[in-house]
Short mmCIF file of C-alpha atoms and ligand atoms in Angstrom, two decimals:
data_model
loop_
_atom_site.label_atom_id
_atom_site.label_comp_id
_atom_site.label_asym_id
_atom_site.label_seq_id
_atom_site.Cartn_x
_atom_site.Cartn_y
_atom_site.Cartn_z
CA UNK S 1388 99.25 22.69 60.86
CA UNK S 1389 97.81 25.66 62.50
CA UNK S 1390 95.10 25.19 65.63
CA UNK S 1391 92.76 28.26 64.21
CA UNK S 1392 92.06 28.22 60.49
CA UNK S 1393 88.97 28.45 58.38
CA UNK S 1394 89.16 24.53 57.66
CA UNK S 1395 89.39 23.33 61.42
CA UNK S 1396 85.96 24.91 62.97
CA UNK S 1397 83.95 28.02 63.07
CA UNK S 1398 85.63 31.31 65.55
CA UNK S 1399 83.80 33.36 67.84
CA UNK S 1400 84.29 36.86 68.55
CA UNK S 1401 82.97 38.59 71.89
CA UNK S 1402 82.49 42.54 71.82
CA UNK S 1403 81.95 42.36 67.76
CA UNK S 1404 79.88 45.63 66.91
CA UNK S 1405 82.71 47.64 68.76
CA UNK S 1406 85.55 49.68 66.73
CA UNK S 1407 88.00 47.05 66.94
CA UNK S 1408 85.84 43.77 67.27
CA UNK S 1409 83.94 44.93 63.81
CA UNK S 1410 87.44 45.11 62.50
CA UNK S 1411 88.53 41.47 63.81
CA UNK S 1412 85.64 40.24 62.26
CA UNK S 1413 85.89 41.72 58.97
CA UNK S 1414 89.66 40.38 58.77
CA UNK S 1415 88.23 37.02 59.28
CA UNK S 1416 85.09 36.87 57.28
CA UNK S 1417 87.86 38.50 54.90
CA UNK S 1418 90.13 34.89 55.24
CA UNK S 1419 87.11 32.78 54.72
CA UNK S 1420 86.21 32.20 58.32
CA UNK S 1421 82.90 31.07 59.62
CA UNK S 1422 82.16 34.29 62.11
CA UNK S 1423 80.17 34.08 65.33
CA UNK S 1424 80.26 37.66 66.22
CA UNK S 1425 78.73 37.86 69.66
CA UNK S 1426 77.12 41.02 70.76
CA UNK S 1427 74.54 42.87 72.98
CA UNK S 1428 71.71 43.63 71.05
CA UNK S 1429 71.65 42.32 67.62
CA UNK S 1430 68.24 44.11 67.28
CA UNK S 1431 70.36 47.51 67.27
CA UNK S 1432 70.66 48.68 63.80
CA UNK S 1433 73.85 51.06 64.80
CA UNK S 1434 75.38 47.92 66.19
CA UNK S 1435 74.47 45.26 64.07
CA UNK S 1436 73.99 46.48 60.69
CA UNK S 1437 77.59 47.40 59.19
CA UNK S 1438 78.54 43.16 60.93
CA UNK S 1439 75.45 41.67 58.59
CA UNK S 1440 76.73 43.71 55.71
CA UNK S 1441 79.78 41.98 55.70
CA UNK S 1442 77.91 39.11 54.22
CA UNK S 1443 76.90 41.00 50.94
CA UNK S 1444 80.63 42.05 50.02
CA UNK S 1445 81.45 38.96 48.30
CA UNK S 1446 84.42 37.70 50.98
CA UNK S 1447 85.02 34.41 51.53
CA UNK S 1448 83.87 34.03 54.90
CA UNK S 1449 80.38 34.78 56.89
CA UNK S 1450 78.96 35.92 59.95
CA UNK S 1451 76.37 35.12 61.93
CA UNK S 1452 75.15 37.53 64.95
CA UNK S 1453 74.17 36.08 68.21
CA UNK S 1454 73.20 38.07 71.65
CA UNK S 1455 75.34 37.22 74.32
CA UNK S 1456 76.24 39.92 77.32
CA UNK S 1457 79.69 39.01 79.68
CA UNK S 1458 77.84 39.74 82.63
CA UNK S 1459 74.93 36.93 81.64
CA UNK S 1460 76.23 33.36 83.14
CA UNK S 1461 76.05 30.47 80.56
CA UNK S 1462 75.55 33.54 78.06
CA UNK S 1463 78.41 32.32 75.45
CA UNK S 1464 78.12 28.67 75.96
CA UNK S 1465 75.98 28.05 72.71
CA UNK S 1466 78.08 30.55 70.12
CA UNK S 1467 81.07 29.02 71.44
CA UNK S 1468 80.15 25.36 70.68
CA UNK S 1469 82.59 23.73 68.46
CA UNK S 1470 84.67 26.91 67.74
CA UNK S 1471 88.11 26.28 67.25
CA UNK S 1472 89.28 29.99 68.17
CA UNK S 1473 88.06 32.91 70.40
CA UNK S 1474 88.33 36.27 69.97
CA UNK S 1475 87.97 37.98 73.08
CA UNK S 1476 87.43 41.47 72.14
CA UNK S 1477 84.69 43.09 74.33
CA UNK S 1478 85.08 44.60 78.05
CA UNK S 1479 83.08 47.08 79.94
CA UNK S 1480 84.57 50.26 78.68
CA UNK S 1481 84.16 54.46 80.54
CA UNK S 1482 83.73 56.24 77.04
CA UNK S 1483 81.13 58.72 77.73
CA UNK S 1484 80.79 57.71 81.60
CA UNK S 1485 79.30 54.51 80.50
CA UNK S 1486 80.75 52.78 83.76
CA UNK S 1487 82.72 54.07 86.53
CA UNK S 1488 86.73 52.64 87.31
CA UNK S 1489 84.84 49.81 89.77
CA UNK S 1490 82.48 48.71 86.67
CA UNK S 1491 85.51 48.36 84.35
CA UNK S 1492 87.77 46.03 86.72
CA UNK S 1493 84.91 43.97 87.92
CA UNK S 1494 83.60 44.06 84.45
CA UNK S 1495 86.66 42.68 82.67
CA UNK S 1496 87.72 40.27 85.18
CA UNK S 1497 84.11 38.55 86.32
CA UNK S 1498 83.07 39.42 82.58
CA UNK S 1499 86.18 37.22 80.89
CA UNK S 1500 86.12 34.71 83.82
CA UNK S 1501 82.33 34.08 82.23
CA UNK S 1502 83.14 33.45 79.12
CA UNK S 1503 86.11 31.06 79.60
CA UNK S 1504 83.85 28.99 81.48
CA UNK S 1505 82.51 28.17 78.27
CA UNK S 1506 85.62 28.22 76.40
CA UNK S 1507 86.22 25.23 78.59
CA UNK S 1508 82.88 23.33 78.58
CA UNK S 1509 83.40 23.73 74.40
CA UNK S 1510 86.72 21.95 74.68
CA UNK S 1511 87.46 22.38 70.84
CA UNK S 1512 88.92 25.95 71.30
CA UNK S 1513 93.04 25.84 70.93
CA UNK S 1514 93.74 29.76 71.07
CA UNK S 1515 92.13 32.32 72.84
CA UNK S 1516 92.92 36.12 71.82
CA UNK S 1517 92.36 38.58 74.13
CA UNK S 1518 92.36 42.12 73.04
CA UNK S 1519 94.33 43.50 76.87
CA UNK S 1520 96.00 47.34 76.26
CA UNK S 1521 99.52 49.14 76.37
CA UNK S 1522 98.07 50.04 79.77
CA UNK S 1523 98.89 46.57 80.80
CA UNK S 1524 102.17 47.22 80.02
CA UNK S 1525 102.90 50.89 80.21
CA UNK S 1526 104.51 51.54 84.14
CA UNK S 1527 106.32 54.55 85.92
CA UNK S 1528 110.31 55.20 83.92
CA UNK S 1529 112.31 57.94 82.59
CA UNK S 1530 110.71 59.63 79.53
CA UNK S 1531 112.17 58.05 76.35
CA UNK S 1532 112.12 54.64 77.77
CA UNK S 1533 111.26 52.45 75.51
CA UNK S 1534 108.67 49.74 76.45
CA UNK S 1535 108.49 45.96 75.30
CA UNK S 1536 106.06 43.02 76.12
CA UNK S 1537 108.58 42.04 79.43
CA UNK S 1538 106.97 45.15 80.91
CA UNK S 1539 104.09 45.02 83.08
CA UNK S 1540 102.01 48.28 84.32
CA UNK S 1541 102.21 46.71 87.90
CA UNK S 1542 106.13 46.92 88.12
CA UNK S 1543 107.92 49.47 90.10
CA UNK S 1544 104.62 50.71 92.00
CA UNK S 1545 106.02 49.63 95.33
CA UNK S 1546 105.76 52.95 96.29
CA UNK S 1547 102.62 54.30 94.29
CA UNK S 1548 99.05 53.97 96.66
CA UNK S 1549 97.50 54.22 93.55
CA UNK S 1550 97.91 50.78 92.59
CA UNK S 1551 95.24 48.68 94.88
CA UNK S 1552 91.95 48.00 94.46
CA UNK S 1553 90.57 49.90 97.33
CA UNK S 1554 88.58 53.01 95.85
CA UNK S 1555 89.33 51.97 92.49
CA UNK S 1556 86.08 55.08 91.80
CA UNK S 1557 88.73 58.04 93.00
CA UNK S 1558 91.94 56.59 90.80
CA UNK S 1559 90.70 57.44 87.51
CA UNK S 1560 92.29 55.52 84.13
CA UNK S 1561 93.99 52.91 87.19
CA UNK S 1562 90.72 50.54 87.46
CA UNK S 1563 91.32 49.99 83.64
CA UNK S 1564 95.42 49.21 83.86
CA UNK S 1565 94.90 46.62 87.03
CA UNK S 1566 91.55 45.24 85.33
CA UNK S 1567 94.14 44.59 82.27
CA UNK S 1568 96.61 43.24 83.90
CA UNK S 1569 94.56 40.67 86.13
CA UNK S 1570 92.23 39.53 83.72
CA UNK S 1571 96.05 38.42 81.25
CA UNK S 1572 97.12 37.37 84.37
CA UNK S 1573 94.20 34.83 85.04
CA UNK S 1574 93.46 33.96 81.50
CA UNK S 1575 97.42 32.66 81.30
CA UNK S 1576 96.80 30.71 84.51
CA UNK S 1577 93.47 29.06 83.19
CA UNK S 1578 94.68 28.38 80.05
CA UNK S 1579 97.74 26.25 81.77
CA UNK S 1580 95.50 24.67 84.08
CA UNK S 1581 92.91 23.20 81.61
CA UNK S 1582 95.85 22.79 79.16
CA UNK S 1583 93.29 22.40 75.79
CA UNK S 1584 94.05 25.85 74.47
CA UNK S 1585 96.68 28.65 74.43
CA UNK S 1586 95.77 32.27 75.73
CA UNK S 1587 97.68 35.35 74.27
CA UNK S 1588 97.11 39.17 73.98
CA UNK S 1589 97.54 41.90 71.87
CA UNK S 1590 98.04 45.20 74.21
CA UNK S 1591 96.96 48.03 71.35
CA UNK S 1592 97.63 51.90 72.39
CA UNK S 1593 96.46 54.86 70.48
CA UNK S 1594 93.63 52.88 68.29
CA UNK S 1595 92.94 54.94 64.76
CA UNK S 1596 91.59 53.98 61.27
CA UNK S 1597 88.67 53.23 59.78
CA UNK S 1598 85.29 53.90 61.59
CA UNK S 1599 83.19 50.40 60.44
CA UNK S 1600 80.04 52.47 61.48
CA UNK S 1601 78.43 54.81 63.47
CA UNK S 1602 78.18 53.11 66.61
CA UNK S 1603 82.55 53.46 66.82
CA UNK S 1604 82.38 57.43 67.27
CA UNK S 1605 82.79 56.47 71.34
CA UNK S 1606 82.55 59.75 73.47
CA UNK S 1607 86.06 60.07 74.50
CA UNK S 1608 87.99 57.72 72.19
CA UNK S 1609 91.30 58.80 70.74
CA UNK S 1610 88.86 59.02 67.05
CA UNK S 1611 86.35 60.76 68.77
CA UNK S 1612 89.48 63.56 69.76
CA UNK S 1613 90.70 63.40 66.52
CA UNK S 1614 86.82 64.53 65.09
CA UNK S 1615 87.13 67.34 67.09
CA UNK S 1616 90.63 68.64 65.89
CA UNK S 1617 88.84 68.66 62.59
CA UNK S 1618 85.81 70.15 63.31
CA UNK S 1619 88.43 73.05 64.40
CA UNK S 1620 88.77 72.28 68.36
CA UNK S 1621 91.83 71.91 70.48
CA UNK S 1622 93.49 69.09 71.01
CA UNK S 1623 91.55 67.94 74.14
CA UNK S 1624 93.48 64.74 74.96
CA UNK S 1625 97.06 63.54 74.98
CA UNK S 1626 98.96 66.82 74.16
CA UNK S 1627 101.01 66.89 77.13
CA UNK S 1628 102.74 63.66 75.65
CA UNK S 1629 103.08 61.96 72.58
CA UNK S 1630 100.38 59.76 70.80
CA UNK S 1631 101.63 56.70 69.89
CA UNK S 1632 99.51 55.46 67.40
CA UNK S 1633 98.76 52.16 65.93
CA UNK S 1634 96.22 51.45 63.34
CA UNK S 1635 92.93 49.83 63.60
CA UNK S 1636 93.42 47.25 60.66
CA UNK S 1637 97.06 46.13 61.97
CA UNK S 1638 95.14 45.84 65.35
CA UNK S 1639 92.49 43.15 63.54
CA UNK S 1640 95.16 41.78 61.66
CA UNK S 1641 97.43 40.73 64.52
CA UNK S 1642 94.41 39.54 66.50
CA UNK S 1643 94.26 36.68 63.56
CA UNK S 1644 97.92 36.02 63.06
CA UNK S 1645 98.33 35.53 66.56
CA UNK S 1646 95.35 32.52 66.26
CA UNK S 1647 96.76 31.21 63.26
CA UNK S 1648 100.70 31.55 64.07
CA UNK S 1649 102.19 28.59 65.67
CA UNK S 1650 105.08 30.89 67.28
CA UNK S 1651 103.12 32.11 70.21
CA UNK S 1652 102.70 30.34 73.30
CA UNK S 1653 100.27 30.32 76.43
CA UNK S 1654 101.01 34.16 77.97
CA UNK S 1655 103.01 35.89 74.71
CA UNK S 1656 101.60 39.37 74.84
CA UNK S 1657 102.25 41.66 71.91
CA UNK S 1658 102.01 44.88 71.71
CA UNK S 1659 100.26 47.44 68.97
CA UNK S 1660 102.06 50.56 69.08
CA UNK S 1661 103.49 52.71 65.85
CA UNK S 1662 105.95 50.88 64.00
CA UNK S 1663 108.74 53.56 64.44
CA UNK S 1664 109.16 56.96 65.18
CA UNK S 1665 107.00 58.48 62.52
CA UNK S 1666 103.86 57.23 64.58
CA UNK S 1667 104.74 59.04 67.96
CA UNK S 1668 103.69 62.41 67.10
CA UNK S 1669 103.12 65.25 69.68
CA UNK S 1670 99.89 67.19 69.38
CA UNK S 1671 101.52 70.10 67.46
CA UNK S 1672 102.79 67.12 64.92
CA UNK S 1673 98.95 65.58 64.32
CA UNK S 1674 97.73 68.87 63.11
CA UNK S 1675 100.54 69.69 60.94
CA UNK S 1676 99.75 65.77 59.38
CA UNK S 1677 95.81 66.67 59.28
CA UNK S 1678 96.25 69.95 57.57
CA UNK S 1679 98.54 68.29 54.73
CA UNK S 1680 95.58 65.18 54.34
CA UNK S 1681 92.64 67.38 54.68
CA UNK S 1682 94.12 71.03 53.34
CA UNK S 1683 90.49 72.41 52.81
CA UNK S 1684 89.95 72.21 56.77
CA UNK S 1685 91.03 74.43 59.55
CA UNK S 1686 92.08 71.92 61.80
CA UNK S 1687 92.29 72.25 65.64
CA UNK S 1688 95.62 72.27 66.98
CA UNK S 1689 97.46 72.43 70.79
CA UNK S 1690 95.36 73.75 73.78
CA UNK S 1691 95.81 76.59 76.17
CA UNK S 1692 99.03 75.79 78.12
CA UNK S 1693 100.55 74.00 75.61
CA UNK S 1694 103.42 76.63 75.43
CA UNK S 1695 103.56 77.45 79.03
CA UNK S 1696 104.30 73.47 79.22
CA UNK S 1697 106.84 73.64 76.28
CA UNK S 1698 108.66 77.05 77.95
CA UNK S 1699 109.16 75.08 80.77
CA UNK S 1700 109.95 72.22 79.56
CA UNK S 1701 110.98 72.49 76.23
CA UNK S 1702 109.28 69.74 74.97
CA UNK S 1703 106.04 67.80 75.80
CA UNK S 1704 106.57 64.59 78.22
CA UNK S 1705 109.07 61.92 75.87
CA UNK S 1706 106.15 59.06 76.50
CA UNK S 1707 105.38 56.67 75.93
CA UNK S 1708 107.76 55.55 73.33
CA UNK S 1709 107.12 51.93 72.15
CA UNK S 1710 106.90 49.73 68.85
CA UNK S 1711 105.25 46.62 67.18
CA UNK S 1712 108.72 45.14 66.97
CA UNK S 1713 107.44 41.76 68.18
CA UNK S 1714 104.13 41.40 65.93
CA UNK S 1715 106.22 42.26 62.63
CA UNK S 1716 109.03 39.83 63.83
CA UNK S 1717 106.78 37.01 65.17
CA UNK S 1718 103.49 37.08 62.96
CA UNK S 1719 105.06 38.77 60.26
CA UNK S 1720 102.52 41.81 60.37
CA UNK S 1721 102.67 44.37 57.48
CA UNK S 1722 101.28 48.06 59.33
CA UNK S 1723 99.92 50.98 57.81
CA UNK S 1724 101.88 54.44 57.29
CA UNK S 1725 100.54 56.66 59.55
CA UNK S 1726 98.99 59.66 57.22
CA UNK S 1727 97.08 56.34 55.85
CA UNK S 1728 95.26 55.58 59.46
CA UNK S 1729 95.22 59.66 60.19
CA UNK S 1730 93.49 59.72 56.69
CA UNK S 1731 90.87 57.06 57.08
CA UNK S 1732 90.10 57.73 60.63
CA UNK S 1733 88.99 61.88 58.88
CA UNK S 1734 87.98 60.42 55.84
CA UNK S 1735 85.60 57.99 57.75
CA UNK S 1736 84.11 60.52 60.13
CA UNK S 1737 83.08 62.41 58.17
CA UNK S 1738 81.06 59.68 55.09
CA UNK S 1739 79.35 58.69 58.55
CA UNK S 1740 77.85 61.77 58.53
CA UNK S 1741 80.13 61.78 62.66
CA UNK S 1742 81.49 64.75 62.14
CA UNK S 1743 80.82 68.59 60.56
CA UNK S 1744 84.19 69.54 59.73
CA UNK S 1745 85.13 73.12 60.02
CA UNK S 1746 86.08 74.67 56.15
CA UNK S 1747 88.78 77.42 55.86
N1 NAP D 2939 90.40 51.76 71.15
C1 NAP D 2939 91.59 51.78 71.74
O1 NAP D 2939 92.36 52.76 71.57
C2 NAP D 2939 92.03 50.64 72.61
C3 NAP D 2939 93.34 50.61 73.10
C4 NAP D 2939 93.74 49.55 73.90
C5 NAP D 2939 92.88 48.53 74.18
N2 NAP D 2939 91.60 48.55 73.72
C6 NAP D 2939 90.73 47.41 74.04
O2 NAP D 2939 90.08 46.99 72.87
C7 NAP D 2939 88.83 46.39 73.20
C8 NAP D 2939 87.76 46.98 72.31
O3 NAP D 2939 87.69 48.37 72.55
P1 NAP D 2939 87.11 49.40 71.50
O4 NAP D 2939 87.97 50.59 71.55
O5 NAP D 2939 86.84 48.73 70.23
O6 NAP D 2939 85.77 49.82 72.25
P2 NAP D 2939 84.24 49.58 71.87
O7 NAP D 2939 83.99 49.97 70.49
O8 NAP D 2939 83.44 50.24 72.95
O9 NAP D 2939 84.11 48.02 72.02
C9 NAP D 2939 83.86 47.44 73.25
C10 NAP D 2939 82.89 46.33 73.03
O10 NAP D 2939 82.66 45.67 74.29
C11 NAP D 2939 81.34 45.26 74.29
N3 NAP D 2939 80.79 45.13 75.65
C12 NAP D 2939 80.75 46.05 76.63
N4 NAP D 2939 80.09 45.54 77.70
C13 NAP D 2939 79.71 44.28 77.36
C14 NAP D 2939 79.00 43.26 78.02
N5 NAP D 2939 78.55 43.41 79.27
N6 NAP D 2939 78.80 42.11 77.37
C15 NAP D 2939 79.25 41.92 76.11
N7 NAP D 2939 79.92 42.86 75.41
C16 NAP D 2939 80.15 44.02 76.04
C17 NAP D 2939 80.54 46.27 73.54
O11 NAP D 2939 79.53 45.53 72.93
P3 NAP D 2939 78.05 46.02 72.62
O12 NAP D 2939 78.25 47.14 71.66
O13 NAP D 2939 77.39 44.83 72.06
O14 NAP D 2939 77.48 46.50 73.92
C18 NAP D 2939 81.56 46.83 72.53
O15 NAP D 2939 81.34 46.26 71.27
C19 NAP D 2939 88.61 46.63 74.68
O16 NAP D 2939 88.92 45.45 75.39
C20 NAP D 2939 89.61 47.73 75.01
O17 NAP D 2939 90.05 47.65 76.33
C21 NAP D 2939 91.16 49.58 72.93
#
């Protein structure tokens, strides 16, 4: 018998109204799930609505909204009562200078540390979920390596003085990799301790697909990059490597299988990368796959030393080169092709109303 199922309690879901929370809650209202979807302001339309909606597409599951904020003590102890699962999707995040590197680490780790204080006092939860990153993983080799769930970003930076917490404000993307990494770390360790429940993680990468509403165009975020290729800019972000992309509804989907599997154990990680080759695409790549699924557009291609980088090179940076290996073996999860995500994540943007996409 599985611990999380619709039949064995109600599941809660922490960061709900974001791009991949909305999607982890969709998947589960879609399985018939009772859905506590726990966010900031349920008064926000932008945030809210598209969740609440859920309820009038006939799916066998429902949601309920309820305000809760990581940084509130006590703040998830009532939607958490009686759960049988959490989904532990939310984290202070930088899109759009929202918080510095400081107010992501201290964020994530006093921010989760909060709300498995109440995972505990509940008692009835058997799996926690946390959504960690490839950044937890991803860690200084050789381009072409190819990275698996044994690695951790923290190995080989014996020599790196990048990797400590003091100024975490000048180290850029770094607060967000060691916040990652310590908050699996201590979720594993709590999870042992109390010994009631099971923590695991799902370590996504390049996140595209389906925009759930308005609110998921972040300032920043690998769709919000995309937008702009379409609306006829450069590639801003990414080009001097690959992106390795996986798709927002095999994200959502894993999050559940890895509740509902009884193969993972306290600490399996897995992570969400393409499913071969065909998703690691250089920026050159993307827009040829854009201009085929959106041929009335004059899509944005490779920046302004791009081929100074490729004369000198030859190629962009082999990196970082990873796959979903584990998640199709273990939880048996089916992905998307990628001109599927590369066509929602357009197609989306623009029915929003996110994007003016520039015509030929
Ligand atoms: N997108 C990617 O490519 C990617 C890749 C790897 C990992 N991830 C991870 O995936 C998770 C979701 O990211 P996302 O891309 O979906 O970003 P997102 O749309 O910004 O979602 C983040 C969510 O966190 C919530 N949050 C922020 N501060 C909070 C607080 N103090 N209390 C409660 N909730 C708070 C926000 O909730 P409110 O809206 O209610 O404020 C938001 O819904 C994050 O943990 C991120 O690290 C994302």
């Amino acid at each position: 018998m599985p611990h999380v199922s619709p039949y064995n309690g109600p599941v809660a879901v922490t960061g709900a109204s974001g791009f991949i929370g909305s999607h982890v809650v969709a998947t589960l209202v879609g399985r018939g799930y009772q859905v506590r979807a726990c966010i900031t302001d349920p008064d926000n339309p932008v945030k809210a609505d598209h969740l609440r909606a859920m309820n009038d597409d006939g799916q066998p599951g429902r949601v309920t909204l309820h305000k809760a904020n990581l940084l509130e003590e006590g703040s998830y102890e009532a939607p958490l009562a009686d759960c049988c699962g959490l989904f532990h999707v939310g984290t202070a995040m930088a899109y759009g200078g929202a918080n510095n590197p400081q107010q992501v680490y201290d964020g994530a780790v006093s921010g989760t540390e909060n709300v498995m204080r109440s995972v505990a006092n509940a008692g009835t939860i058997k799996r926690v979920v946390y959504t960690s990153s490839f950044a937890a993983i991803m860690n200084p080799r050789p381009p072409g390596y190819v990275y698996t769930e044994k690695d951790w970003a923290s190995d080989n930076r014996e020599n790196d003085p990048n990797w400590s917490l003091e100024n975490l404000n000048d180290k850029g993307e770094t607060g967000y990799a060691m916040a990652k990494v310590e908050t699996e770390r201590r979720l594993y360790r709590m999870a042992e301790k109390d010994g009631r429940y099971e923590a695991v993680s799902i370590n996504p990468i390049v996140v595209l697909g389906p925009l759930l509403g308005k609110a998921h165009d972040l300032v920043f975020s690998w769709q919000w990059f995309l937008g702009r290729m379409l609306r006829g800019k450069d590639c801003e972000r990414g080009w001097q490597h690959l992106w390795n992309i996986a798709d927002v509804r095999d994200v959502a989907e894993a999050h559940v299988l890895a509740a509902e599997s009884e193969v993972p154990r306290n600490g399996d990680r897995y992570q969400l990368c393409a499913a071969d080759e065909s998703g690691e695409i250089d920026c050159r790549q993307l827009q040829a796959h854009l201009l085929e699924l959106f041929p009335e557009l004059d899509v944005g291609g490779a920046p302004e030393g791009y081929d100074k980088m490729i004369a000198k090179h030859g190629k962009v940076y082999d990196a970082p080169r990873a796959h979903c290996d584990k998640a199709r073996k273990d939880l048996g999860l089916r992905t998307h092709a990628i001109d599927d995500t590369l066509r929602e994540t357009g197609r989306t943007l623009i029915d929003l109303g996110l994007i003016e996409p520039k015509l030929k």
